[in-house]
Short mmCIF file of C-alpha atoms in Angstrom, two decimals:
data_model
loop_
_atom_site.label_atom_id
_atom_site.label_comp_id
_atom_site.label_asym_id
_atom_site.label_seq_id
_atom_site.Cartn_x
_atom_site.Cartn_y
_atom_site.Cartn_z
CA MET A 1 84.43 121.09 76.51
CA PHE A 2 83.36 118.25 78.84
CA GLY A 3 79.77 118.03 77.72
CA LYS A 4 76.89 119.16 79.88
CA SER A 5 78.65 119.28 83.24
CA GLY A 6 81.85 117.32 82.93
CA ILE A 7 80.11 114.21 84.22
CA GLU A 8 81.77 112.01 81.60
CA ILE A 9 85.10 112.32 83.39
CA VAL A 10 83.85 110.79 86.65
CA PRO A 11 84.01 107.16 85.44
CA ILE A 12 87.48 107.77 84.01
CA LEU A 13 88.74 109.17 87.32
CA GLY A 14 87.19 106.21 89.13
CA ALA A 15 88.96 103.76 86.83
CA VAL A 16 92.27 105.57 87.29
CA ALA A 17 91.84 105.48 91.08
CA ILE A 18 91.12 101.73 91.03
CA VAL A 19 94.17 101.02 88.85
CA ALA A 20 96.37 103.17 91.12
CA TYR A 21 95.01 101.36 94.21
CA PHE A 22 95.89 97.93 92.83
CA ALA A 23 99.25 99.14 91.51
CA LEU A 24 100.14 100.40 95.01
CA ILE A 25 99.28 97.06 96.61
CA ILE A 26 101.02 94.94 93.96
CA THR A 27 104.16 97.10 94.11
CA ALA A 28 104.27 96.85 97.91
CA LEU A 29 103.85 93.06 97.80
CA ALA A 30 106.57 92.72 95.15
CA GLN A 31 108.98 94.83 97.19
CA VAL A 32 108.32 92.75 100.31
CA PHE A 33 109.08 89.55 98.38
CA ARG A 34 112.30 91.03 96.95
CA SER A 35 113.55 92.47 100.25
CA THR A 36 116.43 90.92 102.17
CA MET A 37 114.48 90.74 105.42
CA PRO A 38 114.18 87.49 107.36
CA THR A 39 111.29 85.26 106.30
CA ASN A 40 109.23 85.87 109.45
CA THR A 41 109.46 89.64 108.95
CA LYS A 42 108.39 89.29 105.33
CA LEU A 43 105.45 87.16 106.41
CA LEU A 44 104.38 89.79 108.94
CA TRP A 45 104.52 92.52 106.28
CA LEU A 46 102.55 90.36 103.85
CA ILE A 47 99.84 89.81 106.47
CA VAL A 48 99.67 93.54 107.23
CA ILE A 49 99.38 94.43 103.54
CA LEU A 50 96.77 91.75 102.85
CA ILE A 51 94.60 92.56 105.89
CA ALA A 52 94.68 96.34 105.39
CA PRO A 53 95.80 96.78 101.77
CA PHE A 54 95.78 100.56 101.43
CA ILE A 55 97.06 101.47 104.90
CA GLY A 56 99.45 98.50 104.98
CA SER A 57 100.99 99.50 101.66
CA LEU A 58 101.39 103.10 102.76
CA ILE A 59 103.05 101.98 106.01
CA TRP A 60 105.37 99.70 104.01
CA PHE A 61 106.48 102.58 101.78
CA ALA A 62 106.89 104.92 104.78
CA VAL A 63 108.62 102.57 107.24
CA GLY A 64 109.20 99.01 106.05
CA ARG A 65 111.03 99.69 102.83
CA ASN A 66 113.65 101.79 104.60
CA SER A 67 114.27 99.12 107.24
CA ALA A 68 114.60 96.47 104.50
CA LEU A 69 117.57 98.35 103.08
CA LEU A 70 119.55 98.11 106.31
#
């Protein structure tokens, strides 16, 4: 079904992971820009996301997005 050992799927999974990684970061950055937070708070979130993209984006979705709605 997958050929000799399914090894052909590894590059596809890698490509999907890379696209998901960049989609997560871009979505987090877009939400920070669209939020109603003060400018200095937005700047802090942007710095966090740009310095540590994966962890910063996850923290934004876990904590920052909810505080932006208040």
